[in-house]
């Protein structure tokens, strides 16, 4: 299957103009990063699913009036950020709970695909590293975690994150620097 060469903005414009296949391509490109953004913010698959669905419903609802005034990921994660804030206000911010396990007791959302998948020791080490990284990201202060996830999952620039968070570019740069330092320190034993 060939990858669609159109930009995200071009796909959204095509969807706005009636091309349903364009939406499928956009959805395919952004479902993983957007879902992971919510899952790492909420740490509960049910909440992440609900927020994820809400955002894509808002994207569908906004399609008739869509104008590419910003990069699509900036626009998408702006909607996601606002939805997350509404969620926290409604629910109240609570401590993160452990991720739900599947029937085998595995945290399937955080498994890392190991290059040598047949070796059980690699699978266990990969799972432990993924759990440690998820815990490290969850332990970041809220502002650092959000800046980190918007940069890593959303691919947003410093300027885009600053505009979304309502802070200066240097503040975002500082948050990302502190987050990276904390994650590096946390992951030192894994090297």
mmCIF file of C-alpha atoms in Angstrom:
data_model
loop_
_atom_site.group_PDB
_atom_site.id
_atom_site.type_symbol
_atom_site.label_atom_id
_atom_site.label_comp_id
_atom_site.label_asym_id
_atom_site.label_seq_id
_atom_site.Cartn_x
_atom_site.Cartn_y
_atom_site.Cartn_z
ATOM 1 C CA UNK A 1 0.000 0.000 0.000
ATOM 2 C CA UNK A 2 1.436 3.376 -1.021
ATOM 3 C CA UNK A 3 1.645 6.135 1.527
ATOM 4 C CA UNK A 4 -0.416 9.210 0.720
ATOM 5 C CA UNK A 5 1.996 12.033 -0.188
ATOM 6 C CA UNK A 6 -0.383 14.830 0.814
ATOM 7 C CA UNK A 7 0.355 16.939 3.855
ATOM 8 C CA UNK A 8 -1.852 16.658 6.914
ATOM 9 C CA UNK A 9 -3.309 20.057 6.119
ATOM 10 C CA UNK A 10 -4.005 18.973 2.539
ATOM 11 C CA UNK A 11 -5.713 15.826 3.777
ATOM 12 C CA UNK A 12 -7.892 17.812 6.175
ATOM 13 C CA UNK A 13 -8.869 20.196 3.377
ATOM 14 C CA UNK A 14 -9.707 17.218 1.155
ATOM 15 C CA UNK A 15 -11.807 15.731 3.946
ATOM 16 C CA UNK A 16 -13.538 19.068 4.418
ATOM 17 C CA UNK A 17 -14.380 18.971 0.720
ATOM 18 C CA UNK A 18 -15.906 15.495 0.938
ATOM 19 C CA UNK A 19 -12.998 13.038 0.536
ATOM 20 C CA UNK A 20 -13.676 10.489 3.298
ATOM 21 C CA UNK A 21 -10.545 8.514 2.390
ATOM 22 C CA UNK A 22 -8.450 11.556 3.298
ATOM 23 C CA UNK A 23 -9.793 11.383 6.842
ATOM 24 C CA UNK A 24 -8.833 7.715 7.066
ATOM 25 C CA UNK A 25 -5.258 8.589 6.143
ATOM 26 C CA UNK A 26 -5.156 11.414 8.726
ATOM 27 C CA UNK A 27 -6.646 9.155 11.367
ATOM 28 C CA UNK A 28 -4.059 6.490 10.579
ATOM 29 C CA UNK A 29 -1.210 8.979 10.906
ATOM 30 C CA UNK A 30 -2.318 10.513 14.196
ATOM 31 C CA UNK A 31 -4.241 7.841 16.111
ATOM 32 C CA UNK A 32 -1.116 6.404 17.760
ATOM 33 C CA UNK A 33 0.505 9.665 18.865
ATOM 34 C CA UNK A 34 -2.784 11.165 20.056
ATOM 35 C CA UNK A 35 -3.834 8.051 21.961
ATOM 36 C CA UNK A 36 -0.411 7.743 23.601
ATOM 37 C CA UNK A 37 -0.591 11.424 24.601
ATOM 38 C CA UNK A 38 -3.853 10.770 26.455
ATOM 39 C CA UNK A 39 -2.775 7.423 27.874
ATOM 40 C CA UNK A 40 0.410 8.909 29.313
ATOM 41 C CA UNK A 41 -1.502 11.842 30.765
ATOM 42 C CA UNK A 42 -4.325 9.763 32.309
ATOM 43 C CA UNK A 43 -2.676 6.332 32.687
ATOM 44 C CA UNK A 44 -6.116 4.741 32.354
ATOM 45 C CA UNK A 45 -7.039 3.177 29.052
ATOM 46 C CA UNK A 46 -10.767 3.876 29.474
ATOM 47 C CA UNK A 47 -10.223 7.594 30.018
ATOM 48 C CA UNK A 48 -7.691 7.768 27.198
ATOM 49 C CA UNK A 49 -10.185 6.058 24.860
ATOM 50 C CA UNK A 50 -12.922 8.506 25.779
ATOM 51 C CA UNK A 51 -10.714 11.580 25.340
ATOM 52 C CA UNK A 52 -9.288 10.217 22.093
ATOM 53 C CA UNK A 53 -12.760 9.638 20.657
ATOM 54 C CA UNK A 54 -13.917 13.089 21.800
ATOM 55 C CA UNK A 55 -11.037 14.780 20.012
ATOM 56 C CA UNK A 56 -11.631 12.965 16.742
ATOM 57 C CA UNK A 57 -15.339 13.768 16.985
ATOM 58 C CA UNK A 58 -14.355 17.438 17.379
ATOM 59 C CA UNK A 59 -12.084 17.140 14.332
ATOM 60 C CA UNK A 60 -14.977 15.697 12.327
ATOM 61 C CA UNK A 61 -17.304 18.429 13.598
ATOM 62 C CA UNK A 62 -14.792 21.157 12.767
ATOM 63 C CA UNK A 63 -14.128 19.875 9.244
ATOM 64 C CA UNK A 64 -16.694 22.074 7.438
ATOM 65 C CA UNK A 65 -15.045 25.243 8.732
ATOM 66 C CA UNK A 66 -11.428 24.017 8.781
ATOM 67 C CA UNK A 67 -8.817 26.507 7.592
ATOM 68 C CA UNK A 68 -5.116 25.613 7.772
ATOM 69 C CA UNK A 69 -4.030 28.546 9.947
ATOM 70 C CA UNK A 70 -1.563 26.294 11.826
ATOM 71 C CA UNK A 71 0.132 22.968 11.193
ATOM 72 C CA UNK A 72 -2.367 20.122 11.566
ATOM 73 C CA UNK A 73 -0.557 18.551 14.557
ATOM 74 C CA UNK A 74 -0.617 21.921 16.326
ATOM 75 C CA UNK A 75 -4.343 22.247 15.676
ATOM 76 C CA UNK A 76 -5.032 18.624 16.675
ATOM 77 C CA UNK A 77 -3.031 18.759 19.895
ATOM 78 C CA UNK A 78 -4.535 22.136 20.758
ATOM 79 C CA UNK A 79 -7.947 20.447 20.699
ATOM 80 C CA UNK A 80 -6.505 17.533 22.713
ATOM 81 C CA UNK A 81 -4.900 19.862 25.269
ATOM 82 C CA UNK A 82 -8.160 21.747 25.787
ATOM 83 C CA UNK A 83 -10.134 18.512 26.085
ATOM 84 C CA UNK A 84 -7.667 17.221 28.670
ATOM 85 C CA UNK A 85 -7.964 20.429 30.703
ATOM 86 C CA UNK A 86 -11.767 20.128 30.607
ATOM 87 C CA UNK A 87 -11.464 16.500 31.716
ATOM 88 C CA UNK A 88 -9.233 17.402 34.673
ATOM 89 C CA UNK A 89 -11.487 20.281 35.711
ATOM 90 C CA UNK A 90 -14.569 18.075 35.593
ATOM 91 C CA UNK A 91 -12.992 15.122 37.324
ATOM 92 C CA UNK A 92 -10.393 16.777 39.470
ATOM 93 C CA UNK A 93 -6.800 15.799 39.112
ATOM 94 C CA UNK A 94 -6.106 12.497 40.857
ATOM 95 C CA UNK A 95 -2.902 10.540 41.320
ATOM 96 C CA UNK A 96 -2.031 8.221 38.483
ATOM 97 C CA UNK A 97 -3.162 4.632 38.863
ATOM 98 C CA UNK A 98 -1.201 1.746 37.410
ATOM 99 C CA UNK A 99 -2.061 0.855 33.840
ATOM 100 C CA UNK A 100 -4.716 -1.828 33.476
ATOM 101 C CA UNK A 101 -3.416 -5.254 32.580
ATOM 102 C CA UNK A 102 -4.783 -7.562 29.931
ATOM 103 C CA UNK A 103 -5.999 -11.098 30.688
ATOM 104 C CA UNK A 104 -2.404 -12.387 30.949
ATOM 105 C CA UNK A 105 -1.397 -9.651 33.389
ATOM 106 C CA UNK A 106 0.655 -7.757 30.805
ATOM 107 C CA UNK A 107 0.454 -3.996 30.436
ATOM 108 C CA UNK A 108 -0.105 -4.318 26.719
ATOM 109 C CA UNK A 109 -0.145 -0.562 26.065
ATOM 110 C CA UNK A 110 3.478 -0.222 27.181
ATOM 111 C CA UNK A 111 5.148 -3.265 25.666
ATOM 112 C CA UNK A 112 8.188 -2.488 23.584
ATOM 113 C CA UNK A 113 8.723 -4.518 20.451
ATOM 114 C CA UNK A 114 12.127 -6.143 20.929
ATOM 115 C CA UNK A 115 14.323 -6.721 17.883
ATOM 116 C CA UNK A 116 14.860 -10.342 18.885
ATOM 117 C CA UNK A 117 11.245 -11.087 19.771
ATOM 118 C CA UNK A 118 11.814 -14.809 20.218
ATOM 119 C CA UNK A 119 14.174 -14.369 23.169
ATOM 120 C CA UNK A 120 12.223 -14.270 26.444
ATOM 121 C CA UNK A 121 14.974 -12.341 28.223
ATOM 122 C CA UNK A 122 14.694 -9.561 25.638
ATOM 123 C CA UNK A 123 10.912 -9.499 26.028
ATOM 124 C CA UNK A 124 11.142 -9.204 29.803
ATOM 125 C CA UNK A 125 13.856 -6.551 29.657
ATOM 126 C CA UNK A 126 11.881 -4.582 27.080
ATOM 127 C CA UNK A 127 8.729 -4.744 29.182
ATOM 128 C CA UNK A 128 10.590 -3.649 32.300
ATOM 129 C CA UNK A 129 12.220 -0.743 30.461
ATOM 130 C CA UNK A 130 8.892 0.361 28.992
ATOM 131 C CA UNK A 131 7.262 0.258 32.423
ATOM 132 C CA UNK A 132 10.170 2.200 33.923
ATOM 133 C CA UNK A 133 9.983 4.820 31.170
ATOM 134 C CA UNK A 134 6.213 5.151 31.559
ATOM 135 C CA UNK A 135 6.685 5.599 35.308
ATOM 136 C CA UNK A 136 9.446 8.155 34.736
ATOM 137 C CA UNK A 137 7.258 10.168 32.359
ATOM 138 C CA UNK A 138 4.336 9.951 34.792
ATOM 139 C CA UNK A 139 6.577 11.228 37.611
ATOM 140 C CA UNK A 140 7.574 14.361 35.715
ATOM 141 C CA UNK A 141 5.950 17.545 37.004
ATOM 142 C CA UNK A 142 2.752 18.218 35.057
ATOM 143 C CA UNK A 143 4.115 21.143 33.004
ATOM 144 C CA UNK A 144 7.261 19.223 32.042
ATOM 145 C CA UNK A 145 5.296 16.077 31.206
ATOM 146 C CA UNK A 146 2.910 17.968 28.955
ATOM 147 C CA UNK A 147 5.707 19.812 27.133
ATOM 148 C CA UNK A 148 7.591 16.529 26.691
ATOM 149 C CA UNK A 149 4.560 14.651 25.361
ATOM 150 C CA UNK A 150 3.545 17.472 23.021
ATOM 151 C CA UNK A 151 7.069 17.495 21.606
ATOM 152 C CA UNK A 152 7.515 13.730 21.417
ATOM 153 C CA UNK A 153 4.027 12.516 20.555
ATOM 154 C CA UNK A 154 2.711 15.570 18.761
ATOM 155 C CA UNK A 155 5.917 16.665 17.064
ATOM 156 C CA UNK A 156 5.143 20.251 18.044
ATOM 157 C CA UNK A 157 7.847 22.912 17.941
ATOM 158 C CA UNK A 158 8.897 25.022 20.913
ATOM 159 C CA UNK A 159 6.859 27.919 19.549
ATOM 160 C CA UNK A 160 3.768 25.770 19.069
ATOM 161 C CA UNK A 161 3.994 24.328 22.573
ATOM 162 C CA UNK A 162 4.536 27.817 24.017
ATOM 163 C CA UNK A 163 1.452 29.156 22.242
ATOM 164 C CA UNK A 164 -0.626 26.186 23.360
ATOM 165 C CA UNK A 165 0.498 26.387 26.997
ATOM 166 C CA UNK A 166 0.370 30.187 27.116
ATOM 167 C CA UNK A 167 4.001 30.541 28.168
ATOM 168 C CA UNK A 168 7.172 31.830 26.551
ATOM 169 C CA UNK A 169 9.410 29.828 24.226
ATOM 170 C CA UNK A 170 12.252 29.869 26.762
ATOM 171 C CA UNK A 171 9.937 28.483 29.447
ATOM 172 C CA UNK A 172 9.065 25.548 27.179
ATOM 173 C CA UNK A 173 12.727 25.058 26.337
ATOM 174 C CA UNK A 174 13.529 24.977 30.055
ATOM 175 C CA UNK A 175 10.711 22.517 30.778
ATOM 176 C CA UNK A 176 11.931 20.204 28.041
ATOM 177 C CA UNK A 177 15.535 20.467 29.233
ATOM 178 C CA UNK A 178 14.536 19.600 32.826
ATOM 179 C CA UNK A 179 12.313 16.742 31.641
ATOM 180 C CA UNK A 180 15.101 15.307 29.475
ATOM 181 C CA UNK A 181 17.606 15.563 32.342
ATOM 182 C CA UNK A 182 15.227 13.784 34.733
ATOM 183 C CA UNK A 183 14.486 11.040 32.210
ATOM 184 C CA UNK A 184 18.201 10.565 31.429
ATOM 185 C CA UNK A 185 19.004 10.278 35.129
ATOM 186 C CA UNK A 186 16.139 7.863 35.665
ATOM 187 C CA UNK A 187 17.256 5.676 32.768
ATOM 188 C CA UNK A 188 20.979 5.558 33.694
ATOM 189 C CA UNK A 189 20.663 2.077 35.261
ATOM 190 C CA UNK A 190 19.243 0.754 31.980
ATOM 191 C CA UNK A 191 22.310 1.625 29.927
#
